[in-house]
Coordinates of C-alpha atoms in Angstrom, one line a residue:
Chain L
M5 CA 91.6 -17.2 35.6
A6 CA 92.6 -17.9 31.9
E7 CA 92.0 -21.6 31.4
P8 CA 94.7 -23.5 29.8
A9 CA 94.6 -24.0 26.4
K10 CA 93.1 -27.6 25.6
K11 CA 94.4 -29.9 22.9
L12 CA 91.8 -30.4 20.5
A13 CA 90.9 -33.9 19.5
K14 CA 91.5 -35.5 16.4
I15 CA 88.5 -37.4 15.1
V16 CA 89.2 -39.6 12.0
I17 CA 86.1 -40.6 10.1
N18 CA 86.2 -43.2 7.4
E19 CA 83.7 -42.3 4.8
R20 CA 84.1 -45.5 2.7
L21 CA 82.8 -47.2 5.7
C22 CA 80.2 -45.1 7.6
K23 CA 76.6 -45.9 7.0
G24 CA 75.0 -43.2 8.6
C25 CA 73.5 -45.4 11.5
S26 CA 73.8 -42.1 13.6
I27 CA 74.8 -44.4 16.8
C28 CA 77.8 -42.4 17.4
I29 CA 75.7 -39.1 16.9
D30 CA 73.2 -40.3 19.6
F31 CA 75.7 -41.7 22.0
C32 CA 78.1 -38.5 22.0
P33 CA 77.6 -36.9 25.4
T34 CA 78.8 -33.4 24.0
N35 CA 77.1 -33.7 20.5
V36 CA 80.1 -33.3 18.6
L37 CA 78.8 -35.0 15.6
E38 CA 76.3 -34.6 13.0
L39 CA 75.0 -36.1 10.0
K40 CA 75.7 -34.9 6.5
G41 CA 73.8 -36.7 4.0
S42 CA 74.7 -40.6 4.6
C43 CA 77.9 -39.8 6.4
V44 CA 78.6 -38.7 10.1
A45 CA 80.7 -35.3 10.0
V46 CA 82.4 -33.3 13.0
K47 CA 80.2 -30.3 14.0
D48 CA 81.6 -29.0 17.0
L49 CA 85.3 -30.4 17.5
E50 CA 86.1 -28.2 20.5
A51 CA 83.3 -30.1 22.6
C52 CA 85.1 -33.2 22.1
T53 CA 86.5 -34.9 25.1
R54 CA 87.8 -37.6 23.7
C55 CA 85.7 -40.3 25.9
Q56 CA 85.8 -42.6 22.3
L57 CA 82.1 -43.7 23.2
C58 CA 81.5 -43.3 19.4
D59 CA 84.6 -45.4 18.7
L60 CA 83.4 -48.1 21.0
R61 CA 79.8 -48.2 19.8
C62 CA 80.5 -47.5 15.9
P63 CA 79.5 -50.9 14.3
D64 CA 81.3 -50.1 11.1
F65 CA 85.2 -49.5 12.2
A66 CA 84.2 -46.1 10.5
I67 CA 85.3 -43.6 13.6
Q68 CA 88.4 -43.2 15.6
V69 CA 89.5 -40.4 18.2
F70 CA 93.1 -39.6 19.1
Chain M
M153 CA 97.9 -29.3 42.1
S154 CA 96.7 -26.5 39.6
T155 CA 99.9 -26.7 37.9
A156 CA 99.9 -30.6 37.3
A157 CA 96.5 -30.6 36.0
P158 CA 97.1 -29.5 32.4
E159 CA 99.8 -32.0 31.8
K160 CA 97.6 -34.6 32.8
K161 CA 95.3 -33.5 29.9
E162 CA 97.8 -34.1 27.4
K163 CA 97.6 -37.6 27.7
V164 CA 95.9 -39.3 24.9
V165 CA 94.5 -42.7 24.9
Q166 CA 95.1 -44.4 21.7
P167 CA 92.1 -46.0 20.1
F168 CA 92.3 -50.0 19.6
D169 CA 93.9 -50.7 16.2
Y170 CA 91.3 -53.3 14.8
D171 CA 93.0 -53.4 11.6
K172 CA 95.5 -56.0 12.7
Y173 CA 93.0 -58.4 13.3
L174 CA 90.7 -57.7 10.0
R175 CA 90.8 -58.1 6.6
P176 CA 90.5 -54.6 5.6
N177 CA 89.9 -55.2 1.8
K178 CA 86.6 -57.1 2.8
L179 CA 85.2 -53.9 4.5
P180 CA 82.7 -52.4 4.6
H181 CA 80.7 -55.4 6.1
I182 CA 77.3 -56.6 4.8
W183 CA 75.9 -55.9 8.0
C184 CA 72.7 -53.1 7.8
P185 CA 73.2 -49.6 9.4
G186 CA 72.7 -49.9 13.1
C187 CA 73.3 -53.5 13.5
G188 CA 74.9 -54.2 16.5
H189 CA 77.0 -57.4 15.0
G190 CA 79.7 -54.8 14.1
I191 CA 79.7 -53.8 17.9
V192 CA 80.1 -57.4 19.2
L193 CA 83.0 -58.1 16.7
K194 CA 84.8 -55.2 18.2
A195 CA 84.4 -56.4 21.5
L196 CA 85.4 -59.7 20.5
L197 CA 88.6 -58.4 18.9
R198 CA 89.6 -56.3 22.0
A199 CA 89.0 -59.3 24.0
I200 CA 91.1 -61.5 21.8
D201 CA 93.8 -58.8 21.9
K202 CA 93.8 -59.0 25.7
T203 CA 94.5 -62.7 25.8
G204 CA 97.6 -62.1 23.8
L205 CA 96.9 -65.4 21.5
P206 CA 98.8 -65.4 18.3
K207 CA 96.3 -65.0 15.2
D208 CA 97.4 -68.6 14.0
N209 CA 96.4 -70.4 17.0
I210 CA 92.8 -69.1 16.9
V211 CA 90.0 -70.5 15.0
M212 CA 86.9 -69.1 14.0
V213 CA 83.9 -71.0 13.0
S214 CA 80.3 -70.2 12.0
G215 CA 77.1 -71.3 10.5
I216 CA 74.5 -69.7 8.3
G217 CA 73.4 -66.2 9.3
C218 CA 74.2 -62.5 9.6
S219 CA 76.2 -63.1 12.5
S220 CA 77.9 -65.8 10.8
R221 CA 79.5 -63.5 8.5
T222 CA 81.9 -62.6 10.9
P223 CA 84.8 -65.0 9.9
G224 CA 84.9 -63.4 6.5
Y225 CA 86.0 -60.3 8.2
V226 CA 88.5 -61.4 10.6
D227 CA 92.3 -62.4 10.0
F228 CA 92.4 -65.9 12.1
N229 CA 91.8 -69.2 10.7
T230 CA 88.0 -69.3 9.7
M231 CA 85.5 -71.7 8.7
H232 CA 82.2 -71.0 7.1
T233 CA 79.8 -74.1 7.5
L234 CA 76.4 -75.5 7.3
H235 CA 73.4 -73.7 9.0
G236 CA 73.4 -74.8 12.6
R237 CA 76.3 -77.3 12.1
A238 CA 79.1 -74.7 13.2
M239 CA 79.4 -76.6 16.5
A240 CA 79.7 -79.9 15.1
F241 CA 82.6 -78.6 12.9
A242 CA 84.1 -76.9 15.9
T243 CA 84.0 -79.8 17.6
G244 CA 85.8 -81.9 15.3
I245 CA 88.6 -79.1 14.8
K246 CA 89.0 -79.0 18.7
F247 CA 89.3 -82.7 18.7
A248 CA 91.9 -82.8 16.3
R249 CA 94.1 -80.1 17.4
P250 CA 93.4 -79.4 21.0
D251 CA 96.1 -76.8 21.0
L252 CA 94.0 -74.4 19.0
K253 CA 91.5 -71.8 20.4
V254 CA 87.9 -72.5 19.1
I255 CA 85.4 -69.6 18.7
V256 CA 82.0 -70.4 17.5
V257 CA 80.0 -67.1 15.8
T258 CA 76.3 -67.9 15.7
G259 CA 73.0 -66.5 15.3
D260 CA 70.2 -67.3 18.1
G261 CA 68.3 -69.3 15.1
D262 CA 71.4 -70.8 14.0
A263 CA 72.3 -72.3 17.3
L264 CA 68.9 -72.7 19.0
A265 CA 66.6 -73.7 16.1
I266 CA 68.5 -75.4 13.4
G267 CA 71.6 -76.2 15.2
G268 CA 69.9 -76.8 18.9
N269 CA 70.8 -80.4 18.8
H270 CA 74.5 -79.8 18.3
F271 CA 74.2 -76.9 20.7
I272 CA 73.0 -78.9 23.6
H273 CA 75.5 -82.0 23.0
A274 CA 78.3 -79.7 22.7
C275 CA 77.1 -78.4 26.3
R276 CA 76.9 -81.7 27.4
R277 CA 80.4 -82.8 26.2
N278 CA 82.1 -79.7 27.8
I279 CA 84.3 -79.5 25.0
D280 CA 86.8 -76.4 25.3
M281 CA 85.6 -73.8 23.0
T282 CA 83.7 -70.4 23.3
V283 CA 80.3 -70.2 21.7
L284 CA 79.2 -66.6 20.9
V285 CA 75.1 -66.4 20.6
Y286 CA 74.3 -63.0 19.1
T287 CA 70.8 -62.8 20.1
N288 CA 68.8 -60.7 17.6
A289 CA 65.4 -62.3 18.1
T290 CA 64.9 -62.4 14.2
Y291 CA 66.2 -64.3 11.1
G292 CA 67.6 -61.1 9.5
M293 CA 69.2 -62.6 6.8
T294 CA 66.2 -64.2 5.3
G295 CA 63.8 -61.6 5.7
G296 CA 62.8 -61.0 9.3
Q297 CA 61.0 -64.6 10.4
Y298 CA 60.5 -65.0 14.3
S299 CA 63.2 -66.9 15.8
P300 CA 63.5 -69.1 19.1
T301 CA 64.2 -65.8 21.2
S302 CA 61.6 -63.6 19.8
P303 CA 59.5 -62.4 22.7
I304 CA 55.8 -63.1 23.1
G305 CA 53.6 -60.6 21.2
S306 CA 56.5 -59.5 19.0
T307 CA 55.6 -59.0 15.1
A308 CA 57.7 -60.8 12.6
T309 CA 57.1 -61.5 8.9
T310 CA 55.8 -64.8 9.9
S311 CA 53.7 -63.6 13.2
R312 CA 51.7 -60.8 11.8
Y313 CA 49.6 -61.0 14.7
G314 CA 52.1 -61.3 17.2
N315 CA 54.1 -64.4 18.2
I316 CA 52.5 -66.7 20.3
E317 CA 55.6 -69.0 21.1
P318 CA 57.2 -68.5 24.3
P319 CA 61.1 -67.8 23.7
F320 CA 64.3 -69.7 25.0
D321 CA 66.6 -68.6 27.5
T322 CA 69.8 -69.3 26.0
C323 CA 71.7 -69.2 29.4
E324 CA 69.1 -71.5 31.2
M325 CA 69.3 -73.8 28.4
A326 CA 73.1 -73.9 28.1
K327 CA 73.2 -74.2 32.0
A328 CA 70.9 -77.1 32.0
S329 CA 72.7 -78.9 29.0
G330 CA 76.0 -78.7 31.0
A331 CA 78.1 -75.9 29.9
S332 CA 80.7 -75.1 32.5
F333 CA 80.7 -71.4 31.7
V334 CA 77.5 -69.2 31.0
A335 CA 77.4 -65.6 30.4
R336 CA 75.2 -63.1 28.9
G337 CA 76.0 -59.6 27.6
T338 CA 74.7 -56.7 25.4
A339 CA 76.2 -54.7 22.7
Y340 CA 75.1 -51.2 24.6
H341 CA 77.4 -52.5 27.5
T342 CA 80.0 -53.0 25.3
I343 CA 83.2 -52.9 27.8
E344 CA 81.4 -55.1 30.1
L345 CA 80.9 -57.3 27.1
E346 CA 84.7 -57.2 26.4
R347 CA 85.5 -58.6 29.9
T348 CA 82.9 -61.2 29.8
I349 CA 84.2 -62.7 26.4
Y350 CA 87.8 -62.4 27.8
D351 CA 86.5 -64.6 30.8
A352 CA 84.8 -66.7 28.6
L353 CA 88.0 -67.2 26.4
M354 CA 90.2 -68.0 29.5
H355 CA 87.8 -70.5 30.7
K356 CA 88.6 -74.3 30.0
G357 CA 85.5 -75.9 28.9
M358 CA 82.4 -75.1 27.3
S359 CA 81.8 -71.2 27.5
V360 CA 78.5 -69.7 26.0
V361 CA 78.2 -66.0 26.0
D362 CA 74.5 -65.0 25.0
I363 CA 75.0 -61.5 23.4
I364 CA 71.8 -59.4 23.0
D365 CA 72.0 -56.8 20.0
A366 CA 69.4 -55.2 17.8
C367 CA 68.2 -55.8 14.3
P368 CA 67.0 -52.4 13.4
T369 CA 66.0 -53.3 9.8
Y370 CA 63.6 -56.5 10.7
F371 CA 63.0 -56.6 14.3
G372 CA 63.1 -52.7 14.9
R373 CA 60.9 -51.8 11.8
M374 CA 58.3 -54.2 12.5
N375 CA 58.2 -53.9 16.5
K376 CA 58.0 -50.0 15.9
Y377 CA 61.1 -48.7 17.2
K378 CA 62.4 -45.7 15.7
S379 CA 66.1 -46.1 15.4
A380 CA 69.1 -48.4 16.4
T381 CA 69.8 -46.1 19.2
Q382 CA 66.4 -46.7 20.8
M383 CA 66.5 -50.3 20.5
M384 CA 69.8 -50.6 21.9
E385 CA 68.7 -48.0 25.1
I386 CA 65.3 -50.4 25.4
L387 CA 66.1 -53.6 24.7
E388 CA 69.9 -53.6 26.0
K389 CA 70.2 -50.9 28.6
D390 CA 66.6 -50.7 30.2
N391 CA 65.8 -54.8 29.9
T392 CA 68.8 -56.1 31.3
V393 CA 70.6 -55.7 35.1
N394 CA 74.2 -56.8 36.0
I395 CA 74.0 -59.8 38.1
K396 CA 76.2 -57.8 40.7
Q397 CA 73.6 -55.2 40.9
A398 CA 70.7 -57.7 41.0
D399 CA 71.3 -58.8 44.5
K400 CA 70.5 -55.5 45.7
L401 CA 67.6 -54.6 44.0
P402 CA 64.2 -55.3 45.2
P403 CA 62.3 -58.1 43.3
E404 CA 59.8 -56.1 41.9
K405 CA 62.6 -54.0 39.8
L406 CA 64.0 -57.3 38.6
Q407 CA 60.4 -58.4 36.8
G408 CA 60.9 -59.2 33.4
K409 CA 64.5 -58.4 33.0
M410 CA 67.3 -60.5 31.9
L411 CA 70.8 -60.8 34.0
R412 CA 73.9 -59.6 32.4
G413 CA 77.5 -60.9 33.4
V414 CA 78.8 -64.5 34.4
L415 CA 75.5 -66.3 35.5
H416 CA 77.5 -69.7 35.9
K417 CA 80.8 -71.1 36.2
V418 CA 81.8 -74.4 37.2
D419 CA 84.9 -76.5 36.9
R420 CA 84.0 -80.0 35.1
P421 CA 86.1 -82.5 33.2
E422 CA 86.7 -81.0 29.8
Y423 CA 86.0 -83.5 26.9
C424 CA 89.6 -83.5 25.2
D425 CA 91.3 -84.1 28.4
Q426 CA 89.0 -87.0 29.1
Y427 CA 89.5 -88.7 25.7
E428 CA 93.4 -88.3 26.1
E429 CA 93.4 -89.5 29.7
H430 CA 90.6 -92.8 29.3
V431 CA 90.7 -93.5 25.5
I432 CA 94.0 -92.7 24.1
K433 CA 96.1 -93.9 27.1
K434 CA 94.3 -97.3 27.4
A435 CA 94.2 -98.0 23.8
T436 CA 98.0 -97.6 23.5
S437 CA 98.9 -99.4 26.5
K438 CA 97.0 -102.8 25.4
E439 CA 99.7 -102.7 22.3

């Protein structure tokens, strides 16, 4: 049984606004994000389920998931 | 069934466009990494969007403090006023232009200590405005002094051996002073907070929302919290219970926990309406 091809999420991170508080990393249920220096980066895009918890809890308006 | 499932997955929920309510050139904001104020601001913007009010009909007033920087970033009619006096200015605005929606954004120290007098009298008059009290239990802007909501035993720059003053319960105080809508939310439960703020905005009369959020820089660091996330989980998630769940829980599980949700809602005559009816009408009929 081949699984249907999953459409990948699009995660937009605004590096100018991100302060690296790592709230989005800790609340991500599928560990999609990681901290690179003082900014968040995408580690595993395929795992993203588009739950948008990172977007909801980002205090800096820095991340959006489409 | 199995053929329909992949089509459902194609549906993408578009993220909320905050930029239409923000002044993007003012960002990034001054709040520290991990500060809950940004999360609360997002919930507030979503709630305002739900009400469908035009931007020009909203006035946001604030005093002094970290939370009171909020009006600087939003594209409404905004006013940054004296420390603790936000509600006094807001009363004036509402009184002069009752058609506007007045939102006061204030911190716990701003509302309950410096402006405690204005807070209780705004509640007493039941004037139609929404007051959001960001409770982070510290004075973040001035260096982490203890505030009227700091818990007993917590450390601050002015209580090195632990705070000995019992804290205020913002909701009980608002209720006792006469506010007709009192609710509590947290930055952790952000969707619930959005609904609570929406209810507060739609309520006619004084609505007070006590919002628990975390200050990782001062309160967190001095009280041995490791990160903003840990603060959110301990102070906001584990320390609060929704009022709807609270009825089902045994009393020993509610020990030391704060209730979230709409705690008090009554219909009381609103101040501007009363003034219109009893003062303006009588004054003009004599002539």
